[in-house]
Coordinates of N, CA, C and O in Angstrom, one line a residue:
X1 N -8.3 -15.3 14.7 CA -7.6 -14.8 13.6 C -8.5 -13.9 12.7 O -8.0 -12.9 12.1
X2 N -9.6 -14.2 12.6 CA -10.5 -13.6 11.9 C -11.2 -11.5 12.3 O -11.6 -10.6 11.6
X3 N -11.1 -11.8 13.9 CA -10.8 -10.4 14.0 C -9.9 -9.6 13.7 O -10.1 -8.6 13.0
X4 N -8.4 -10.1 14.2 CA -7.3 -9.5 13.3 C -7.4 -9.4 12.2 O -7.1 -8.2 11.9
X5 N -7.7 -10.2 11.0 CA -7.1 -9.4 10.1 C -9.0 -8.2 9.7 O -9.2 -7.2 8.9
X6 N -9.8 -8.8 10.5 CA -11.2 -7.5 10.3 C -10.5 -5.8 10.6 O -10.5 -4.9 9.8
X7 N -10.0 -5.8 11.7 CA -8.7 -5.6 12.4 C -8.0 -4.3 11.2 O -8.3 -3.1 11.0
X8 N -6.6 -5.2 10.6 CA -6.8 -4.3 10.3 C -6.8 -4.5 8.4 O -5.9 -4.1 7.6
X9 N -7.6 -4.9 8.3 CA -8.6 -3.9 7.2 C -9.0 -2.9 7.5 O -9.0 -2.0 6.7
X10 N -9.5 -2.9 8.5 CA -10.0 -1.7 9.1 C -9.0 -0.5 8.6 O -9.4 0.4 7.8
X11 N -7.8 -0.5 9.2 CA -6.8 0.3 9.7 C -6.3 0.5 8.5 O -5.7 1.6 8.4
X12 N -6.5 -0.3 7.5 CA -5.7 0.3 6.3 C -6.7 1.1 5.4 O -6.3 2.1 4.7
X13 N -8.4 0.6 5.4 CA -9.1 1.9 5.3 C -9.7 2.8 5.5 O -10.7 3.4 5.0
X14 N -8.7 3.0 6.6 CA -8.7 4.7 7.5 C -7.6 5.3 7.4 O -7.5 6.5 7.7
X15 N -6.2 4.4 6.7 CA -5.5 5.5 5.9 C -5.7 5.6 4.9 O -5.5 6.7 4.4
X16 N -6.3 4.7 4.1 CA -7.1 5.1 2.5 C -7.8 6.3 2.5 O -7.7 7.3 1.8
X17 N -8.9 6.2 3.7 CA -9.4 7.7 3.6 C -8.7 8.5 4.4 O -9.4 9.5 4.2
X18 N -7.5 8.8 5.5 CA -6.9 9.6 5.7 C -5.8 10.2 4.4 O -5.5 11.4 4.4
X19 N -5.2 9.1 3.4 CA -4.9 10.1 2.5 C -5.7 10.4 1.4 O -5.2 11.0 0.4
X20 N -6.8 10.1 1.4 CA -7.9 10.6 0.4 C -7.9 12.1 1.0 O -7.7 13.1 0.2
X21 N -7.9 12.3 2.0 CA -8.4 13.7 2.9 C -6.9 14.5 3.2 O -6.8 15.3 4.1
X22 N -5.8 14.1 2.3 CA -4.4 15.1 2.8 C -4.4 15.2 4.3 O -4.1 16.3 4.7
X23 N -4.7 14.5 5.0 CA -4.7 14.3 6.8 C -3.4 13.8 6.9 O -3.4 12.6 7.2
X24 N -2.3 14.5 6.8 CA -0.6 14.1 7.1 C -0.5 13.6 8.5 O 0.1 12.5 8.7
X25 N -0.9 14.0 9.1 CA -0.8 13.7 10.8 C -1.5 12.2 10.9 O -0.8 11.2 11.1
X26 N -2.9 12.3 10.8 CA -3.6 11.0 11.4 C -3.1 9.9 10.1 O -3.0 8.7 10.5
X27 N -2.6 10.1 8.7 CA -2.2 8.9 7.9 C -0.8 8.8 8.4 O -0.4 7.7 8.1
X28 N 0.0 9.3 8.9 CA 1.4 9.1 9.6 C 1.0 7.8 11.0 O 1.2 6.6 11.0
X29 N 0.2 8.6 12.1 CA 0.3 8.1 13.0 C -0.5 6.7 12.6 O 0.0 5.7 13.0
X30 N -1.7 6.3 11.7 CA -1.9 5.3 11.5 C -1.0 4.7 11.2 O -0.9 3.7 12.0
X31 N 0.2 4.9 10.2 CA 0.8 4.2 9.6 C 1.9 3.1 10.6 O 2.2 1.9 10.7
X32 N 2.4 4.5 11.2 CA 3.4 4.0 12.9 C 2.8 3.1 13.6 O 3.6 2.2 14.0
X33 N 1.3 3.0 14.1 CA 0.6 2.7 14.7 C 0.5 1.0 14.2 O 0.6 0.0 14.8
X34 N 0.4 1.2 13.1 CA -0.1 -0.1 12.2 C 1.2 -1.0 12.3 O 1.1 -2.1 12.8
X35 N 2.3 -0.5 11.8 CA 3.9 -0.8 12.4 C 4.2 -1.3 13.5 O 5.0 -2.3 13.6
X36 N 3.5 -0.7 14.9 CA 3.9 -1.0 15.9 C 3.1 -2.2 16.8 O 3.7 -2.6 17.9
X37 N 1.9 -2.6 16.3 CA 1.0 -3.5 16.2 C 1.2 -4.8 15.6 O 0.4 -5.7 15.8
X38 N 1.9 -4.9 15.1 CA 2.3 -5.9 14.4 C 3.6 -6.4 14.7 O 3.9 -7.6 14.8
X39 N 4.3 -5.3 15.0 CA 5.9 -5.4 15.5 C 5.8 -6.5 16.7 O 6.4 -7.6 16.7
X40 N 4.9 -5.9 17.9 CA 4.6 -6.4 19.1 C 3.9 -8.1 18.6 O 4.6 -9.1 19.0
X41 N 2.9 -8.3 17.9 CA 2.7 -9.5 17.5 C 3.8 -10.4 17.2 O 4.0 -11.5 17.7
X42 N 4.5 -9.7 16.4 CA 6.1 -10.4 15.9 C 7.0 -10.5 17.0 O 8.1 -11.0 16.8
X43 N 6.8 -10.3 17.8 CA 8.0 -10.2 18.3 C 7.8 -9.6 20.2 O 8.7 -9.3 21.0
X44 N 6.8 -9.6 20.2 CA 6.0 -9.4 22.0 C 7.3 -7.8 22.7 O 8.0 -7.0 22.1
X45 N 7.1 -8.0 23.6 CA 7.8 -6.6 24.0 C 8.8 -6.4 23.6 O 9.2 -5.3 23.7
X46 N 9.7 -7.4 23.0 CA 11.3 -7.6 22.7 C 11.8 -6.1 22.1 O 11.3 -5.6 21.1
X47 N 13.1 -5.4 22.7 CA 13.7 -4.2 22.2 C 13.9 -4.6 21.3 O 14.0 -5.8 21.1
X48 N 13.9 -3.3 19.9 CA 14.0 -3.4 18.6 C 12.8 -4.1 17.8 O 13.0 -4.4 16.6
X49 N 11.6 -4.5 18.5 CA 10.7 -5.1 17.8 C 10.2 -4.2 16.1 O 10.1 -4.5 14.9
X50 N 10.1 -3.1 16.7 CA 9.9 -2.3 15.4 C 10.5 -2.0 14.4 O 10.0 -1.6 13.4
X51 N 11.9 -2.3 14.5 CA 12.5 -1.9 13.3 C 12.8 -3.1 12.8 O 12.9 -3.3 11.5
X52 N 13.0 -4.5 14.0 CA 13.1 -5.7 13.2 C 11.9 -5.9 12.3 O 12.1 -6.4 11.2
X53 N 10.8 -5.7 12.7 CA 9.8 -6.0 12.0 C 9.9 -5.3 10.4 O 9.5 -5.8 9.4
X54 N 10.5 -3.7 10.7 CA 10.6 -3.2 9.5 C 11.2 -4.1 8.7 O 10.7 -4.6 7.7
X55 N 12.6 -4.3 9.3 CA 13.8 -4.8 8.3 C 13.0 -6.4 7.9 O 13.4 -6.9 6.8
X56 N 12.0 -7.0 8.6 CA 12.4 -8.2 8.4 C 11.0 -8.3 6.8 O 11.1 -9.0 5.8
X57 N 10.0 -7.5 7.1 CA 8.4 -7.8 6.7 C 8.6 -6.6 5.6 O 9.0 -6.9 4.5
X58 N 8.4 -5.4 5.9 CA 8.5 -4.5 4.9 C 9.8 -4.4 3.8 O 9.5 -4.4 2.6
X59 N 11.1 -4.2 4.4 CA 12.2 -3.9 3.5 C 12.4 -5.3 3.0 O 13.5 -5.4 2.3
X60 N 11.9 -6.0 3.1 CA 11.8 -7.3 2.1 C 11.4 -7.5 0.8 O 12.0 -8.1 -0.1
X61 N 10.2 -6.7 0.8 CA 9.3 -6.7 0.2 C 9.6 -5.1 -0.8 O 9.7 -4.9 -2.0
X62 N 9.7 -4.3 -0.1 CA 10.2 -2.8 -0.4 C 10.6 -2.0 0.1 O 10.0 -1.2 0.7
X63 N 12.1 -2.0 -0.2 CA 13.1 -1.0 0.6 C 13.1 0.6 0.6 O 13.4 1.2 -0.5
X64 N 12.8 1.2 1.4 CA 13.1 2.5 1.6 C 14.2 3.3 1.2 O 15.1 2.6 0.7
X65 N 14.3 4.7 1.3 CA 15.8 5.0 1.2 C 16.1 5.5 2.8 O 17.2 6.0 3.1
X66 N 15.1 5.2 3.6 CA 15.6 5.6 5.6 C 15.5 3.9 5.6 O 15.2 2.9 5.0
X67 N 16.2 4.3 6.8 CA 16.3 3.5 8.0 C 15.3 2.9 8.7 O 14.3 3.5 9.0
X68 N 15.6 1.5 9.2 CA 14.6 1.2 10.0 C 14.1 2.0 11.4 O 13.0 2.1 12.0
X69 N 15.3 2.5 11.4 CA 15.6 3.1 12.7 C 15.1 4.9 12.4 O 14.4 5.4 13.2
X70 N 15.4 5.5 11.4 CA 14.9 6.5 10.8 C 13.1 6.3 11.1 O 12.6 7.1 11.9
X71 N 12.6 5.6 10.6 CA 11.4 5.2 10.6 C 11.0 5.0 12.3 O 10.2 5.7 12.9
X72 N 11.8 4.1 12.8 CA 11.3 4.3 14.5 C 11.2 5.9 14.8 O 10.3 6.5 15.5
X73 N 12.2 6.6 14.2 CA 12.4 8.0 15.4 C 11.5 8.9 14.4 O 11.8 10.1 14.4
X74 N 10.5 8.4 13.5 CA 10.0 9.0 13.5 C 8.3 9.1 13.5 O 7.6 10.0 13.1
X75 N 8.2 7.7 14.2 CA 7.4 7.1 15.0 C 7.0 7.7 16.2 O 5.9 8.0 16.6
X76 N 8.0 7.9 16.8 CA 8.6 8.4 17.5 C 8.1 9.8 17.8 O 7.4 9.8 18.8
X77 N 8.4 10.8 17.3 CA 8.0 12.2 16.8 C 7.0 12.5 16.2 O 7.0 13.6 15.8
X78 N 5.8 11.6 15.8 CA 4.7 11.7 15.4 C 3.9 11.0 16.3 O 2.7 11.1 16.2
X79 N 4.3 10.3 16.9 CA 3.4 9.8 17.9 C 3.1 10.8 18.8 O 2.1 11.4 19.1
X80 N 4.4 10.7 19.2 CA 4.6 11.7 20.9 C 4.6 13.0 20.8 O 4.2 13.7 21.8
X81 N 5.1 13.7 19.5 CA 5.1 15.0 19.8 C 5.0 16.0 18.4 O 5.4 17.2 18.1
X82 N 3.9 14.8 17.4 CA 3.7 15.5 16.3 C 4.2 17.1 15.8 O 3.6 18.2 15.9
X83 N 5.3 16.7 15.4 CA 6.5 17.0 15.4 C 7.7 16.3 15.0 O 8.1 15.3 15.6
X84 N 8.6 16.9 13.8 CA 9.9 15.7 13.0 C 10.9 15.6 13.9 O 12.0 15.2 13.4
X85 N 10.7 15.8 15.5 CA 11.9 16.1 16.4 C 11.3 14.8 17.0 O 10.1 14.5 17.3
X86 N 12.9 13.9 17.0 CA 12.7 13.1 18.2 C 14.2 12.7 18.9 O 15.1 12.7 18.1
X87 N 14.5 12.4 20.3 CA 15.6 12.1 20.6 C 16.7 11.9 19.8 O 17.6 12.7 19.6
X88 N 16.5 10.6 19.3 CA 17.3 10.2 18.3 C 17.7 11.0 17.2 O 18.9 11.1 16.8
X89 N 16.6 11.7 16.9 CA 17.8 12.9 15.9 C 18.3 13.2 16.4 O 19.4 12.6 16.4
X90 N 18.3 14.5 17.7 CA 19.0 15.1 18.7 C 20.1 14.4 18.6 O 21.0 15.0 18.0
X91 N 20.2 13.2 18.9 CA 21.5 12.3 19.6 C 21.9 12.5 18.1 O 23.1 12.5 18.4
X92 N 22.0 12.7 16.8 CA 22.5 12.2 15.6 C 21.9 11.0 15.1 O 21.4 11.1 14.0
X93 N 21.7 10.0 15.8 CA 21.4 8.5 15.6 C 20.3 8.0 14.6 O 20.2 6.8 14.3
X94 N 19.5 9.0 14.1 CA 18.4 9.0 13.2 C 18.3 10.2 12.2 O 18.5 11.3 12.7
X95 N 18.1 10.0 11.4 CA 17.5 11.4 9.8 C 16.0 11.7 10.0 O 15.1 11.0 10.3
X96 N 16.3 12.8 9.7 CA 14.7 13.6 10.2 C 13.9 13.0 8.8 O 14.8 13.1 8.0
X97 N 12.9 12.6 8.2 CA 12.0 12.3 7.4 C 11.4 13.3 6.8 O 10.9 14.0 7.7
X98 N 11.2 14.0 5.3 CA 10.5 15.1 4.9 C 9.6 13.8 3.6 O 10.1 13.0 2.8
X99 N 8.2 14.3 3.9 CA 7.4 13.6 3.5 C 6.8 14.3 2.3 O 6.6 15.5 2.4
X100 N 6.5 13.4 1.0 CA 5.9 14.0 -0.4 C 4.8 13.8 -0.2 O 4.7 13.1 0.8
X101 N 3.8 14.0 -0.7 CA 2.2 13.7 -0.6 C 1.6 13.7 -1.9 O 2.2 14.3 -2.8
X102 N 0.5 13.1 -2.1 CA -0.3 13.3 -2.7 C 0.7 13.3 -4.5 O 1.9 12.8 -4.6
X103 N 0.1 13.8 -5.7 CA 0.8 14.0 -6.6 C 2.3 15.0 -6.9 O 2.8 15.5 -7.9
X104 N 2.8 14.9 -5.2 CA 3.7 15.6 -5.4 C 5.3 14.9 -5.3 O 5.6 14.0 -4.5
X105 N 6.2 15.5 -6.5 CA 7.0 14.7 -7.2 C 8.4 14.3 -6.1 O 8.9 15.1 -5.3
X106 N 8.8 13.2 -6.2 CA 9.9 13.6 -4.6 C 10.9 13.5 -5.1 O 11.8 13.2 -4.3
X107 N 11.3 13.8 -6.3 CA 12.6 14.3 -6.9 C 12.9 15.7 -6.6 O 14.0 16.3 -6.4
X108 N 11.6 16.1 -6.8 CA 11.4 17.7 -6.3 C 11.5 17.8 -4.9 O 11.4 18.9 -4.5
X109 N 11.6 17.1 -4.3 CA 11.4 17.2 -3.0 C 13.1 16.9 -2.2 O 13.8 17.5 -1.4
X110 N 13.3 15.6 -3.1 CA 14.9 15.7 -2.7 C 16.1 16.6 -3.1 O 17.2 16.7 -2.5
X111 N 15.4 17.4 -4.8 CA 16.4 18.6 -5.1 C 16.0 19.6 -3.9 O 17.1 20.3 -3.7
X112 N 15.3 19.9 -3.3 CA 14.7 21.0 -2.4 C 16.2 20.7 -1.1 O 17.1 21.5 -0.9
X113 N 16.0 19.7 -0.7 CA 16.9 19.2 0.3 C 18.2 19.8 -0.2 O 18.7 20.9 0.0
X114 N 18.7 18.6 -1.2 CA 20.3 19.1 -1.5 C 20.5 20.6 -1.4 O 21.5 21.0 -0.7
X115 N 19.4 21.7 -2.2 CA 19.8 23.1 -2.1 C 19.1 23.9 -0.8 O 18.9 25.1 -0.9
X116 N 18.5 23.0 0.9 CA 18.3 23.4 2.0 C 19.6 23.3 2.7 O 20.7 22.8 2.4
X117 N 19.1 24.1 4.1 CA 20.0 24.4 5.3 C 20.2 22.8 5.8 O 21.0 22.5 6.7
X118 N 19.3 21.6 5.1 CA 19.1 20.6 5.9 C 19.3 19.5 5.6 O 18.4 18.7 5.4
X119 N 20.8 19.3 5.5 CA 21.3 18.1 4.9 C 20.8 16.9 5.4 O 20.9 15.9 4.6
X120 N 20.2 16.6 6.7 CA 20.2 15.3 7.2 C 18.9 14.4 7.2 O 18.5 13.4 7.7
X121 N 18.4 15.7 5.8 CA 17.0 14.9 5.9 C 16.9 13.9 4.4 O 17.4 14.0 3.3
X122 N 16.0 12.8 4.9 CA 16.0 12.2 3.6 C 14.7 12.2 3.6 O 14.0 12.1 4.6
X123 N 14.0 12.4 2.0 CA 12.7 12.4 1.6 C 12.0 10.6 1.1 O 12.4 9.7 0.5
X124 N 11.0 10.8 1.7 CA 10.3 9.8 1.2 C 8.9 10.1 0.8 O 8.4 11.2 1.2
X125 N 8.1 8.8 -0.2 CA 6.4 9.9 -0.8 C 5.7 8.5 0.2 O 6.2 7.4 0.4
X126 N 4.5 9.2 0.8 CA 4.0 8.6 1.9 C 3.2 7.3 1.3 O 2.6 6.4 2.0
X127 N 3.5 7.4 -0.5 CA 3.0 6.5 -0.7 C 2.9 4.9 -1.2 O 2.2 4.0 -1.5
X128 N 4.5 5.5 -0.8 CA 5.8 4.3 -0.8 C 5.9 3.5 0.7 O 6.1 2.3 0.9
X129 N 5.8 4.3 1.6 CA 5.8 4.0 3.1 C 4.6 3.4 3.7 O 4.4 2.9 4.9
X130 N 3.8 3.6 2.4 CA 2.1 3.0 2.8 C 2.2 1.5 1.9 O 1.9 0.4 2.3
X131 N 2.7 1.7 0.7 CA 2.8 0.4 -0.1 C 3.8 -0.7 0.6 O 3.8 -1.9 0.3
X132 N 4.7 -0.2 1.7 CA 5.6 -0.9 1.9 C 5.1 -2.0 3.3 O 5.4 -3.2 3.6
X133 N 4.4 -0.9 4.0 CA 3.3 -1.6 5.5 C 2.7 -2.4 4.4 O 3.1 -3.6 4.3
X134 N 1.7 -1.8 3.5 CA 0.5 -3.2 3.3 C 1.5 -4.5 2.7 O 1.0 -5.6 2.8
X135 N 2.9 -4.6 2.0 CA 3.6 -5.9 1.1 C 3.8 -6.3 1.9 O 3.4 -7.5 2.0
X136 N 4.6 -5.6 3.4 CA 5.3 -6.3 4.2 C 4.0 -6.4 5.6 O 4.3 -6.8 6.7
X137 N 2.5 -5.9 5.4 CA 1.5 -7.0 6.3 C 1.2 -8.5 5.2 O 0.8 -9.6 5.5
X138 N 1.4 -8.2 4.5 CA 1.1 -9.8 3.3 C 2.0 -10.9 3.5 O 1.7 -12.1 3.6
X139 N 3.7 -10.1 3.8 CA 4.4 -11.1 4.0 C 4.7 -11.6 5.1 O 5.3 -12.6 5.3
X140 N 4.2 -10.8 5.9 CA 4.0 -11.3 7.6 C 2.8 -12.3 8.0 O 2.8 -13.1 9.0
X141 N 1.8 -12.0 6.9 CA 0.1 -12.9 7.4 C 0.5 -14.1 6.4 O -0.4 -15.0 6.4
X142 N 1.5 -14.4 5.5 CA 2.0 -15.6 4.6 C 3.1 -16.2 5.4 O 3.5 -17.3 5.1
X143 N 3.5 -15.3 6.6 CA 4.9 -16.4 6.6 C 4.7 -17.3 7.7 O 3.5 -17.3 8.0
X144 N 5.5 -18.0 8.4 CA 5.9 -19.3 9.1 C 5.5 -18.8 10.8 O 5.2 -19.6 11.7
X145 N 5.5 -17.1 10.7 CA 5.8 -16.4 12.2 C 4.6 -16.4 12.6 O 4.5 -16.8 13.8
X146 N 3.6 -16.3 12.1 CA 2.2 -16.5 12.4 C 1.6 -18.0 12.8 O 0.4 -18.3 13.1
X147 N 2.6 -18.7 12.8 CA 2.0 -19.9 13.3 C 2.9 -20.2 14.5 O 2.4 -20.9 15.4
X148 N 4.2 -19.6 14.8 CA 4.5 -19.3 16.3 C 3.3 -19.1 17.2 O 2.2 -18.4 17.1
X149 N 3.9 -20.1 18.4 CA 2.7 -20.2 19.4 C 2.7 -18.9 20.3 O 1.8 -18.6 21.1
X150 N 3.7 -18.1 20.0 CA 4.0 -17.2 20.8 C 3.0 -15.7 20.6 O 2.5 -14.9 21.4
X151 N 2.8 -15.7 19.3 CA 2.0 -14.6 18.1 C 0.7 -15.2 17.8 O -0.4 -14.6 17.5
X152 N 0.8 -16.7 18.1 CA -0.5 -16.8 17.7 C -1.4 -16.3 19.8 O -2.4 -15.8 20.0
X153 N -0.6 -16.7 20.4 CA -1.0 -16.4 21.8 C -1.3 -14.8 22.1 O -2.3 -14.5 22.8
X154 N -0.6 -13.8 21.5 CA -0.5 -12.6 21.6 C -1.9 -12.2 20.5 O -2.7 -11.4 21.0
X155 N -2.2 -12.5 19.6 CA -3.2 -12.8 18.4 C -4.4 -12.8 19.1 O -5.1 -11.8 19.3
X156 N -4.7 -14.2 19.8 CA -5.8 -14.3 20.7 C -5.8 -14.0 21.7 O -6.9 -14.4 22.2
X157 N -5.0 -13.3 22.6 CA -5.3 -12.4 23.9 C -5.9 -11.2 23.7 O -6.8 -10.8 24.4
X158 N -5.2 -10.4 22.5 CA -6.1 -9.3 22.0 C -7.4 -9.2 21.1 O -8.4 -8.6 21.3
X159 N -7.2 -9.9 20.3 CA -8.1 -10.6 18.8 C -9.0 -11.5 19.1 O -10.1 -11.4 18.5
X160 N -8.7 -12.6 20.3 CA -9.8 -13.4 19.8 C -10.7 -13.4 20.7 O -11.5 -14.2 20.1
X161 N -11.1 -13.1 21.4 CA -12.2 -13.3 22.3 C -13.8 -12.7 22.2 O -14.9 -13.3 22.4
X162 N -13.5 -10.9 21.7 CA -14.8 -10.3 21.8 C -14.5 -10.1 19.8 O -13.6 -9.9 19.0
X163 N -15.7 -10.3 19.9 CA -16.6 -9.9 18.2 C -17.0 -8.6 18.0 O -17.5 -8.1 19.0
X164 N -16.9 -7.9 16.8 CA -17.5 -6.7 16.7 C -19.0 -6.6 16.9 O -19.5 -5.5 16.8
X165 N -19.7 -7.8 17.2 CA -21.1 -7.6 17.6 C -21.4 -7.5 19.3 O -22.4 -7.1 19.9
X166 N -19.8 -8.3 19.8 CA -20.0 -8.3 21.5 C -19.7 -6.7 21.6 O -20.4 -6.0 22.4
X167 N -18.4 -6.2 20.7 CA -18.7 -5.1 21.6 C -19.5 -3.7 21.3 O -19.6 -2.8 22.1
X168 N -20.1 -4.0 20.0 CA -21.5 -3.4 19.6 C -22.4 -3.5 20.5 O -23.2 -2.5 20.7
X169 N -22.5 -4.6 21.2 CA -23.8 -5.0 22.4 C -23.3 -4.2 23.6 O -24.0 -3.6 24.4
X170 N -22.1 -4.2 23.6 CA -21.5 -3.9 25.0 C -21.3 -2.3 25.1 O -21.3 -1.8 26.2
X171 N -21.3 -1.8 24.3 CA -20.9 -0.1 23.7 C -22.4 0.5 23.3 O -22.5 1.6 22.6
X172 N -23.6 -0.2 23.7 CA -24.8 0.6 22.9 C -25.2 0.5 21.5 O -26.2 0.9 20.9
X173 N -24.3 0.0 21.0 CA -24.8 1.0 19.3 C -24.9 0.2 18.4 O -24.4 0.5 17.3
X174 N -25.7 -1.1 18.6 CA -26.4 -1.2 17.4 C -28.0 -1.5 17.8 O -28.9 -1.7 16.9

């Protein structure tokens, strides 16, 4: 357990310094990434792992104005094709995501919308979608699911075995 959560500490500051650095791309795909890691712990290959995880760990804690599913497809689209296009828009089935950054206001961001060609997008500030992964990793490493033998098995298949000094030894570099 102790590399997990070294793990991701890690991961959360490397989006700390990906949004120190306005890096929209690499603090997205962390973010997804960070989502989708956890999803799988929760919940091992099971369809819908990701958005249950949203609905169940994050929107708990702090609800969005997208979708869980909004949020997969555009996971989705930043994973695979960095780019706000993913199937699921295509299909209708998801809203495309327009992201605020930094000190920028997302009221201003959502009047922008109402008076665009682009009704179907909903705005969110990336730093709501960042507050909402770290409440809902708190309420995930506090709750009951982490002592499932199933998560804690998936935990130590990835997590427990090598140490950051095994693979320091193993990689050259220290």
């Amino acid at each position: 357990m102790d590399n997990f959560e070294k793990d991701y500490i890690q991961m959360f500051d490397g989006i700390d310094l990906c949004l120190a650095q306005n890096l929209q791309f690499p603090t997205l795909t962390l973010i997804y990434s960070a989502i989708d890691s956890l999803a799988w712990i929760a919940y091992g290959d099971k369809k819908n792992s990701f958005t249950s995880w949203v609905d169940e760990y994050m929107y708990k804690e702090k609800k969005l104005v997208v979708t869980s599913l909004d949020l997969y497809s555009a996971r989705c689209s930043i994973i695979h094709r960095l780019t706000p296009d993913s199937r699921l828009i295509n299909e209708k089935k998801a809203s495309t995501i327009a992201y605020a950054w930094g000190n920028a206001d997302i009221e201003l961001l959502e009047q922008s919308i109402i008076y665009s060609d682009y009704k179907d997008l909903k705005a969110i500030h990336i730093n709501d979608l960042y507050e909402s992964l770290r409440l809902g990793t708190l309420r995930f490493k506090n709750s009951d699911k982490l002592k499932n033998k199933d998560c804690v098995k998936r935990i130590n298949e990835h997590y427990g075995n090598l140490s950051r000094k095994d693979l320091e030894k193993f990689n050259n570099l220290s």
